[in-house]
PDB file of C-alpha atoms in Angstrom:
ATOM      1  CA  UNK X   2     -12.272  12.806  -7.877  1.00  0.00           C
ATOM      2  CA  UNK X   3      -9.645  12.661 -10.607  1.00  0.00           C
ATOM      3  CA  UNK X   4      -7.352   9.652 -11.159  1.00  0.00           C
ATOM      4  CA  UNK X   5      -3.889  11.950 -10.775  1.00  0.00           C
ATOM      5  CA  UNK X   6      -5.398  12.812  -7.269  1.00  0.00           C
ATOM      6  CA  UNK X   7      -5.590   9.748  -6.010  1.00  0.00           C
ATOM      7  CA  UNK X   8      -2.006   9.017  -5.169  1.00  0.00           C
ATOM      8  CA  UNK X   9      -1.566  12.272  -3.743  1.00  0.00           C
ATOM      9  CA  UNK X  10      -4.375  11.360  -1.086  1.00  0.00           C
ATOM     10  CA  UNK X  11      -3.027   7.837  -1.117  1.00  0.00           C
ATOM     11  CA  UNK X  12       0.251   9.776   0.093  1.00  0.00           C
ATOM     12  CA  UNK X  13      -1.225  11.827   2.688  1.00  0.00           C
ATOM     13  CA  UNK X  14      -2.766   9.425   4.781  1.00  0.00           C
ATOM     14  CA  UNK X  15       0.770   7.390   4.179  1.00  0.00           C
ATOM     15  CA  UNK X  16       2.159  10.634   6.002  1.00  0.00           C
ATOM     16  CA  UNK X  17       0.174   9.883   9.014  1.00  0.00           C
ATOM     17  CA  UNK X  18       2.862   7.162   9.946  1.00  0.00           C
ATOM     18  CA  UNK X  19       5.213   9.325  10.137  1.00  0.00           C
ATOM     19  CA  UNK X  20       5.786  11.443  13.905  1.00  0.00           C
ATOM     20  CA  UNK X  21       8.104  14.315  14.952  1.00  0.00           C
ATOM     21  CA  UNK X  22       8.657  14.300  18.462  1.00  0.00           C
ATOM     22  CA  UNK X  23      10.977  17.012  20.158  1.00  0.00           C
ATOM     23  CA  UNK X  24      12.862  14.154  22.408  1.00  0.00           C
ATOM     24  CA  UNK X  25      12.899  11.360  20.029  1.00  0.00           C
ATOM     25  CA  UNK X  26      15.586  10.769  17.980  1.00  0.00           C
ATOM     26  CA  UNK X  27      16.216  14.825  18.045  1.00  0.00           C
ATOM     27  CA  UNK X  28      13.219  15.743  16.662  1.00  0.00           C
ATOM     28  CA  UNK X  29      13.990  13.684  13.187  1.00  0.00           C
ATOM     29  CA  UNK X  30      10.742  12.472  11.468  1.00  0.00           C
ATOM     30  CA  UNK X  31      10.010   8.664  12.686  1.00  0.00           C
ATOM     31  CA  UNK X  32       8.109   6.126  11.725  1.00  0.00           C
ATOM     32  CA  UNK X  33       4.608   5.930  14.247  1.00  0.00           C
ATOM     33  CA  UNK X  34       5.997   5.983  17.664  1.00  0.00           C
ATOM     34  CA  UNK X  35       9.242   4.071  16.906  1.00  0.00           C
ATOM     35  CA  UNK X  36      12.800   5.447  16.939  1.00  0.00           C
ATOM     36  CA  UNK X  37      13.240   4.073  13.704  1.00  0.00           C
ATOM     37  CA  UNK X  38      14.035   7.427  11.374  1.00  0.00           C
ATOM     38  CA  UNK X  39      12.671   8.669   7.492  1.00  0.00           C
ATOM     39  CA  UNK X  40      16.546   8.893   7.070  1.00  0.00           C
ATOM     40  CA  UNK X  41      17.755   5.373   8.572  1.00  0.00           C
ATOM     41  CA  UNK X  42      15.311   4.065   5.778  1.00  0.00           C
ATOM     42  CA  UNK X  43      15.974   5.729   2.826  1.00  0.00           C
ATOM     43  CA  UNK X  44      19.352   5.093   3.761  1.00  0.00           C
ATOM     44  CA  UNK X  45      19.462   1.575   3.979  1.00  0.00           C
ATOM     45  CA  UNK X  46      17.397   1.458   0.521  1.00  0.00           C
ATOM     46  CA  UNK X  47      19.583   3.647  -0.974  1.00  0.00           C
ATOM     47  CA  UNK X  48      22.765   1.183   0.126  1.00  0.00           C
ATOM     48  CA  UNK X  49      21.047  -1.446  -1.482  1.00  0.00           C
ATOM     49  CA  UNK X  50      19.279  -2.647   1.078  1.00  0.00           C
ATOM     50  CA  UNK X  51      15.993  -4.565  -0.106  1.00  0.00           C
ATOM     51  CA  UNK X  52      12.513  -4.283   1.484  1.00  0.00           C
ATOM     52  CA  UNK X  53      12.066  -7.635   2.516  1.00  0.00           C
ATOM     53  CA  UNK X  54      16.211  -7.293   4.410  1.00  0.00           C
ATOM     54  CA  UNK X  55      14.934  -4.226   5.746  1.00  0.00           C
ATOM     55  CA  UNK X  56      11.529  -5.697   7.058  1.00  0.00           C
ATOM     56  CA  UNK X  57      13.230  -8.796   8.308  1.00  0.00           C
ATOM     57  CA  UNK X  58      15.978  -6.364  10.422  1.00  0.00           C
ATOM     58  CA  UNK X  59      13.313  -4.347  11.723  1.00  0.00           C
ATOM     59  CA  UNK X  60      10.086  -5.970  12.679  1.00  0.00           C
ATOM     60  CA  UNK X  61       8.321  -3.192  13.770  1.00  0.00           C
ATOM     61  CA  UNK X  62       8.253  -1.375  10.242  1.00  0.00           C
ATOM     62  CA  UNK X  63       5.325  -3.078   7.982  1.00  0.00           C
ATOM     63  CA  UNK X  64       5.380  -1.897   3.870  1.00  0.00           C
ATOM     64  CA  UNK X  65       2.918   0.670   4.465  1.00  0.00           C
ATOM     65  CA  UNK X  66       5.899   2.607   6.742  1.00  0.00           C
ATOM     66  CA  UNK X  67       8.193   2.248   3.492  1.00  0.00           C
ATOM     67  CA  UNK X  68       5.439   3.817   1.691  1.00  0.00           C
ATOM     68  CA  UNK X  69       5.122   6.587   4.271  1.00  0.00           C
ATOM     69  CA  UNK X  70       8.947   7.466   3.818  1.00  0.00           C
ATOM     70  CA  UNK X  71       8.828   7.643   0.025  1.00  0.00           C
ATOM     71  CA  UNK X  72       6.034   9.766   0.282  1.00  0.00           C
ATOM     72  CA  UNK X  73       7.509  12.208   2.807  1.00  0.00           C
ATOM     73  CA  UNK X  74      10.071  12.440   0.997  1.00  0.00           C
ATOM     74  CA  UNK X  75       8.350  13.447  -2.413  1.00  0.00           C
ATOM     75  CA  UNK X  76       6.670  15.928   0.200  1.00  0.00           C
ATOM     76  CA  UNK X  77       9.907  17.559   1.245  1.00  0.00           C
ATOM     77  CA  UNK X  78      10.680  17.937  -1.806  1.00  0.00           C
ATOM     78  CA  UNK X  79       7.558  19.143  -3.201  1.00  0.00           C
ATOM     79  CA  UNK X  80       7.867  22.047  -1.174  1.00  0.00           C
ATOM     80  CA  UNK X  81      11.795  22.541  -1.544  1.00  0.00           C
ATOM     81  CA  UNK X  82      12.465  25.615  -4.146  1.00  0.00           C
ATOM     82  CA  UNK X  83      15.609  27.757  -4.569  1.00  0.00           C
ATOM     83  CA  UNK X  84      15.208  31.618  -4.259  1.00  0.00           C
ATOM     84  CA  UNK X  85      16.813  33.340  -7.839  1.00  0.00           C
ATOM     85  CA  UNK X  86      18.421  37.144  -6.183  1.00  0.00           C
ATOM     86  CA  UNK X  87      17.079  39.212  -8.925  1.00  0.00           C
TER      87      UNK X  87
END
């Protein structure tokens, strides 16, 4: 196995935390079976919220969930492309 694929399989099994479940939280990706959301993360972060505030706020989440989000996100956006009309 090559070195530049181990984060990406480091990053899959991260995406395992994360669960999409019709009545929870309206279908919006969670974190394992909380209602705690991708979103509600990356948004605190993004405020300026640190990892250890965000950890002590929620107890449930653990660093690995962090992890997960980041990675989903990269996912998402992996697979995100605009359509040129030719």
């Amino acid at each position: 196995m090559s070195r530049r694929a181990l984060p990406y399989l480091i990053a899959m099994n991260l995406l395992d935390r994360i669960t999409i479940k019709p009545g929870r939280r309206s279908g919006k990706p969670c974190i394992r079976e909380t209602r705690i959301t991708v979103y509600d993360v990356l948004g605190y972060l993004a405020a300026g919220m640190t990892e250890v505030e965000l950890l002590r706020d929620f107890p449930d989440l653990m660093h690995e969930d962090i992890l997960a989000c980041f990675a989903y996100a990269a996912e998402r956006d992996r697979k995100t492309f605009v359509s040129h009309a030719a």
